[in-house]
PDB file of C-alpha atoms in Angstrom:
ATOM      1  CA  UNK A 191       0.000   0.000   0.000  1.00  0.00           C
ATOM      2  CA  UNK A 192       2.513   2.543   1.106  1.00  0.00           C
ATOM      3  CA  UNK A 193       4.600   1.643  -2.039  1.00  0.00           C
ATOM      4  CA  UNK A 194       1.503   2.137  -3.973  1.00  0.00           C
ATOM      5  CA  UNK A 195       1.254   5.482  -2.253  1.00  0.00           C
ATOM      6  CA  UNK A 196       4.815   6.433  -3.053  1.00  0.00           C
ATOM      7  CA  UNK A 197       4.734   5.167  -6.805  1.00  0.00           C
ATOM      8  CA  UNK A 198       1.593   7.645  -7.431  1.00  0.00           C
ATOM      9  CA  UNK A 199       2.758  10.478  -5.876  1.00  0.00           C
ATOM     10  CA  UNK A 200       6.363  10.115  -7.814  1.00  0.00           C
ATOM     11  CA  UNK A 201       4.052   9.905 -11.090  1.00  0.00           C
ATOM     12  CA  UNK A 202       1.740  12.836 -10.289  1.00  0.00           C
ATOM     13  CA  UNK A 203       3.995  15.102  -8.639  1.00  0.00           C
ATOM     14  CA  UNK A 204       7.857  14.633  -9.248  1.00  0.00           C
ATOM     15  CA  UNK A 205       8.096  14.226  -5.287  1.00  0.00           C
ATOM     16  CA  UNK A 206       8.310  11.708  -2.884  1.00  0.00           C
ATOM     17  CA  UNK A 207       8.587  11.507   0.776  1.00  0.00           C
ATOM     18  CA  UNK A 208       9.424   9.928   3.750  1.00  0.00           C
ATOM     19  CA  UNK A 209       8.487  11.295   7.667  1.00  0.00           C
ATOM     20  CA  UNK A 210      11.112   9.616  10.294  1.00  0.00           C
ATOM     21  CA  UNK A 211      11.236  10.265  14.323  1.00  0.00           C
ATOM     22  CA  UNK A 212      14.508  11.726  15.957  1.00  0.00           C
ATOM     23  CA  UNK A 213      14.677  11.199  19.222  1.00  0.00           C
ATOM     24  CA  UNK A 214      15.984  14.625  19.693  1.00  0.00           C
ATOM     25  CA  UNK A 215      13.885  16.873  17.967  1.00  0.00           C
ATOM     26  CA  UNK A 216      10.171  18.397  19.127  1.00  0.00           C
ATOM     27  CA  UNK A 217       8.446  16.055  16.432  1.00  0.00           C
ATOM     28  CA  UNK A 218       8.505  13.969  13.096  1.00  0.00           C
ATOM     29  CA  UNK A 219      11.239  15.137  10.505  1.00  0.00           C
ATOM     30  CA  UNK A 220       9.715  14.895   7.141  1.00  0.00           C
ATOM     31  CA  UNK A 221      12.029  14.478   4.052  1.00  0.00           C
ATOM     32  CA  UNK A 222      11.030  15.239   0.653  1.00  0.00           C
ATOM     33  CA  UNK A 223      12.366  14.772  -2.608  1.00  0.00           C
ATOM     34  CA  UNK A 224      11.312  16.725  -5.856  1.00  0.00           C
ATOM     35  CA  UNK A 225      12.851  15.044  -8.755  1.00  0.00           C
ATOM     36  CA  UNK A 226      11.738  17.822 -11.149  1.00  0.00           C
ATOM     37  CA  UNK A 227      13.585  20.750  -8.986  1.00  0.00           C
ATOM     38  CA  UNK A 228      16.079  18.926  -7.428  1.00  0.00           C
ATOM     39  CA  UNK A 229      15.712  19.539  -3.907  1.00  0.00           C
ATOM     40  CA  UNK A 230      15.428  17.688  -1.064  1.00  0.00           C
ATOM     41  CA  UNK A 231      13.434  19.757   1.814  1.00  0.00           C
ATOM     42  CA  UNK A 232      14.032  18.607   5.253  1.00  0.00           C
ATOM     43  CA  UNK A 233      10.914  19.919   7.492  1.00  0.00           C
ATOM     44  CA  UNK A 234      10.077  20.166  11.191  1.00  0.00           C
ATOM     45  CA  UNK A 235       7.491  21.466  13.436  1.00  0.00           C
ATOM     46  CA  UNK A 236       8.066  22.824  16.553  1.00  0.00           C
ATOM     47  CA  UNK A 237       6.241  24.456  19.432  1.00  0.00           C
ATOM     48  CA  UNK A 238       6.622  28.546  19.858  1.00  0.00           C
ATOM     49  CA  UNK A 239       7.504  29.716  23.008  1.00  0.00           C
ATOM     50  CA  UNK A 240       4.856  29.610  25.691  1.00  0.00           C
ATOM     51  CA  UNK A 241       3.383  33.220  27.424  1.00  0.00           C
ATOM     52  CA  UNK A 242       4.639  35.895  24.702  1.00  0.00           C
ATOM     53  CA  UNK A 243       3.060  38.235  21.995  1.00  0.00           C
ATOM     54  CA  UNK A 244       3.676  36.729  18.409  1.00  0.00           C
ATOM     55  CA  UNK A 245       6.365  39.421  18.064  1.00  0.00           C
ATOM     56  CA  UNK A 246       8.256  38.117  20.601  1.00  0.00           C
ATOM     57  CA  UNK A 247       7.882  34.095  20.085  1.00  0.00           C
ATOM     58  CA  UNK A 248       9.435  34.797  16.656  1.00  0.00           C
ATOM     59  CA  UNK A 249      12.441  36.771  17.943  1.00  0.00           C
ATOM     60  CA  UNK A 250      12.911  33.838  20.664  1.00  0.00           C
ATOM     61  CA  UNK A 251      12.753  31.312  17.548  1.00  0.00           C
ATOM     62  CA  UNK A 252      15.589  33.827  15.675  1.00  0.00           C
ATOM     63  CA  UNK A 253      17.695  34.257  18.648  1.00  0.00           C
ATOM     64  CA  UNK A 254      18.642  30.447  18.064  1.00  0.00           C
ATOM     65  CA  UNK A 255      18.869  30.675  14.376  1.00  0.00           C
ATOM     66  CA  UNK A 256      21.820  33.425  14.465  1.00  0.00           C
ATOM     67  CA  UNK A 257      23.800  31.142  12.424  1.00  0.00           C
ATOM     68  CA  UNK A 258      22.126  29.299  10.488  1.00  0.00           C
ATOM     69  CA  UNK A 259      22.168  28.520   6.633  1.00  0.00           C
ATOM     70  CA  UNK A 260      19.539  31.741   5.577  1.00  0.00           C
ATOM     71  CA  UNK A 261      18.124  30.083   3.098  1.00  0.00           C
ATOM     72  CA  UNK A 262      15.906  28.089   5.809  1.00  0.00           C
ATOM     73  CA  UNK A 263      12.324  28.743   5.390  1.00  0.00           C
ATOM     74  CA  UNK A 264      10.318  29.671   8.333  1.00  0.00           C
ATOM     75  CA  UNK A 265       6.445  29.668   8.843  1.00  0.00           C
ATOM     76  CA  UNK A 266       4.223  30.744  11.563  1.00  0.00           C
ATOM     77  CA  UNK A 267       1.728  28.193  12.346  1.00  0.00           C
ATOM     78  CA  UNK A 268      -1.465  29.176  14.139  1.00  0.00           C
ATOM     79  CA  UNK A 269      -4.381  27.085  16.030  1.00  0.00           C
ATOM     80  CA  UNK A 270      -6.864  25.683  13.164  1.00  0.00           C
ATOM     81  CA  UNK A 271      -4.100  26.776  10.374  1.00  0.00           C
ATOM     82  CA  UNK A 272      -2.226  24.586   7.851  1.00  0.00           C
ATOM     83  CA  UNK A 273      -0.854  27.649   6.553  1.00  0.00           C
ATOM     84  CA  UNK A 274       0.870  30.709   8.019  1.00  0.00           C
ATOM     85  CA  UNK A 275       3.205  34.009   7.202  1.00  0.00           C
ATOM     86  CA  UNK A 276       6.111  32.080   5.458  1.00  0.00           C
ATOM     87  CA  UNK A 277       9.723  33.798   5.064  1.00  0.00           C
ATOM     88  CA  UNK A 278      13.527  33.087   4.438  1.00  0.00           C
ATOM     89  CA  UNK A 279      15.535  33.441   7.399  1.00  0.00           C
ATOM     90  CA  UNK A 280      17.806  36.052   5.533  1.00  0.00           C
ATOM     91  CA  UNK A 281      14.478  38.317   5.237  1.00  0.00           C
ATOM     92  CA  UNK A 282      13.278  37.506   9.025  1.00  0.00           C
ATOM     93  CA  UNK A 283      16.808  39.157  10.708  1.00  0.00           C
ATOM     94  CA  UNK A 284      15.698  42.349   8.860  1.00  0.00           C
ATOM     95  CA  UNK A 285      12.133  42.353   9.278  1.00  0.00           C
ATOM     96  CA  UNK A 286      10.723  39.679  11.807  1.00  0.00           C
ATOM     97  CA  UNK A 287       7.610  41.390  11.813  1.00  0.00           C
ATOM     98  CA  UNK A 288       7.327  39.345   8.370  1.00  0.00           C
ATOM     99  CA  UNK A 289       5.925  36.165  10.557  1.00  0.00           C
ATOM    100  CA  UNK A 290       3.560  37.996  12.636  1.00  0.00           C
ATOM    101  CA  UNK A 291      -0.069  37.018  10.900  1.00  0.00           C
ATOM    102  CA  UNK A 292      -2.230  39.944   9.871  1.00  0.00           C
ATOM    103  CA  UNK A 293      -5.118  39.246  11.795  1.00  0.00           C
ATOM    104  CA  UNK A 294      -3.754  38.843  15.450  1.00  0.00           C
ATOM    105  CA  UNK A 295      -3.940  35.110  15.615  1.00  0.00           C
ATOM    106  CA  UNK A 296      -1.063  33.638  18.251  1.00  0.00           C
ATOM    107  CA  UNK A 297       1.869  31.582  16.826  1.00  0.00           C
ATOM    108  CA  UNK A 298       1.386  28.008  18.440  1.00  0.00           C
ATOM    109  CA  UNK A 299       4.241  26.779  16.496  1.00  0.00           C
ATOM    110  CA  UNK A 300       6.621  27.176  13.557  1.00  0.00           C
ATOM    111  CA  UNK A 301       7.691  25.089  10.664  1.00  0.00           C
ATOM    112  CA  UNK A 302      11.028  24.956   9.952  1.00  0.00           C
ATOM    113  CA  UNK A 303      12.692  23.953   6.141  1.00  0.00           C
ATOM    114  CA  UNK A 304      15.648  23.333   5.255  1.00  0.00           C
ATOM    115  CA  UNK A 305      16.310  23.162   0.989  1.00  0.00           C
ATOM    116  CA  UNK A 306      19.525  20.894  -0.335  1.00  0.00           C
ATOM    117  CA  UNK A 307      20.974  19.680  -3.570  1.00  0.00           C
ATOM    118  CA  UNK A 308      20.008  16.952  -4.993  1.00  0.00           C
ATOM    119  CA  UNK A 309      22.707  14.399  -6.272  1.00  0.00           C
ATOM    120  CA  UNK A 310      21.682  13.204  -9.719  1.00  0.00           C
ATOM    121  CA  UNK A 311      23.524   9.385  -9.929  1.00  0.00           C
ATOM    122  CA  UNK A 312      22.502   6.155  -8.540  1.00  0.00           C
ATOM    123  CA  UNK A 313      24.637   4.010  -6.777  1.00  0.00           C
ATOM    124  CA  UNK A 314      26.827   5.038  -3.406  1.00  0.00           C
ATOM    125  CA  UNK A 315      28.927   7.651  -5.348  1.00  0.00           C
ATOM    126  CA  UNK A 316      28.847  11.036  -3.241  1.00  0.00           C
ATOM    127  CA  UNK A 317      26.887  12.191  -6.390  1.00  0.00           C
ATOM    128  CA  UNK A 318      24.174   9.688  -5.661  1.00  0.00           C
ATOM    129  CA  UNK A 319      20.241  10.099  -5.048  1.00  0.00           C
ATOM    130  CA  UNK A 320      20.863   7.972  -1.428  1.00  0.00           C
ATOM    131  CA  UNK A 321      23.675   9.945  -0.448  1.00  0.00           C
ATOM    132  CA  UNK A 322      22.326  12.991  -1.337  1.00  0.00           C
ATOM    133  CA  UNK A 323      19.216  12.434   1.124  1.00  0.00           C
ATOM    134  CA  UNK A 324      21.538  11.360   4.351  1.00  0.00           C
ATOM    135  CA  UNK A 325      23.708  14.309   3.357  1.00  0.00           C
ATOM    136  CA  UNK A 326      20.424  16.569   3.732  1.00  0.00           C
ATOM    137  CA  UNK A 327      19.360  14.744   7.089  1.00  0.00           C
ATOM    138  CA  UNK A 328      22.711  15.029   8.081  1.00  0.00           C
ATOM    139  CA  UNK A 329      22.339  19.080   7.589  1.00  0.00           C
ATOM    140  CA  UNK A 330      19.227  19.393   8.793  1.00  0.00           C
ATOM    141  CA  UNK A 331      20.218  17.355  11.976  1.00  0.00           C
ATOM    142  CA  UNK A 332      23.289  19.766  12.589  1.00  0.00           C
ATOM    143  CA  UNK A 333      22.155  23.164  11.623  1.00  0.00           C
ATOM    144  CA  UNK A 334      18.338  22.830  12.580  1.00  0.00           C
ATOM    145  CA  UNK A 335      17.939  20.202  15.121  1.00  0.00           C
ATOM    146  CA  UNK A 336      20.922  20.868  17.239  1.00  0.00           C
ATOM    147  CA  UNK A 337      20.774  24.056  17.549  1.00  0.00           C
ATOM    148  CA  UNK A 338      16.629  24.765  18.728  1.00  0.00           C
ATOM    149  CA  UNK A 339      15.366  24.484  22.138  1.00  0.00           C
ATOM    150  CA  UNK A 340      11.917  23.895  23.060  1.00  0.00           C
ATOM    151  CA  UNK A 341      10.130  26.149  25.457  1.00  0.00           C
ATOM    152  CA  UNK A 342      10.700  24.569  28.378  1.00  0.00           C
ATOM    153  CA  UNK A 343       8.562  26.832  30.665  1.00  0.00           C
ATOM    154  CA  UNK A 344       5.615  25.754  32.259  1.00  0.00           C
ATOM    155  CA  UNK A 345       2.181  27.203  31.216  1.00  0.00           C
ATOM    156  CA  UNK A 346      -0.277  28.659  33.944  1.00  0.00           C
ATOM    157  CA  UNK A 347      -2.174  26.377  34.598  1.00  0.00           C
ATOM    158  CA  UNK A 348       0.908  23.634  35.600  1.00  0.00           C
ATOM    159  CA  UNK A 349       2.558  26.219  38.414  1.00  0.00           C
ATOM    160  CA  UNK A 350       1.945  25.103  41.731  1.00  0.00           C
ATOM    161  CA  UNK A 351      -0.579  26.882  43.788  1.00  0.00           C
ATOM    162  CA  UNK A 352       0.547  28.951  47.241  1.00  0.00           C
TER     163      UNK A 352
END
């Protein structure tokens, strides 16, 4: 079935993809593969800080991405959304007012992408389609996962009561 799924996708829309756990990160890391750009996009949700104005959550997401690749994509994800203010970093250290959504809603979490090369062989060579996708994971592990923190304060209603 899965294979099925996979095959049809590859026919209809040049991509393909695969979602795998880290142990480390906030949640599933999926990897996707566009044979007609040739990109592989590395992706990643995690949760914006807790108890802050949507201003503010993205600075505290920024903060941590000081040196990171600026070609990562960033979008604002808010409750009932599968779809938010989307940005390259490089454009968010200038204006991070570029996340905030227009209407007010609060930033529950952001999605984080990460865009590599494509190798174009088959085979093991470093030029190779396999390679090319645990290069990208390899990336993406280093220069997204490594680097973020979760919010690890505790909301309101979990402080103890005096």
């Amino acid at each position: 079935m899965r294979r099925l799924q996979t095959v049809t996708s590859l026919v209809e829309t040049g991509r393909m993809s695969a979602e795998i756990r880290v142990p480390s990160a906030g949640g599933p890391v999926l990897i996707e593969a566009d044979l007609r750009t040739g990109q592989i996009e590395t992706t990643t949700e995690i949760p914006a800080a807790e108890r802050a104005r949507p201003l503010t959550r993205v600075q505290w997401l920024l903060r941590q991405l000081v040196e990171a690749p600026p070609e990562r994509r960033i979008e604002a994800l808010s409750p009932r959304r599968t779809a938010g203010p989307c940005d390259l970093l490089k454009n968010l250290q200038a204006e991070p007012g570029l996340l905030v959504p227009e209407d007010g809603a609060q930033i529950t979490s952001f999605r984080l992408t990460l865009p590599t090369g494509m190798g174009t062989k088959r085979g093991v060579e470093e030029t190779g389609f396999v390679r090319s996708v645990d290069i990208a994971m390899d990336r993406f592990h280093r220069e997204v996962l490594r680097v973020l923190r979760v919010d690890a304060s505790p909301s309101p209603e979990a402080s103890p009561s005096r």
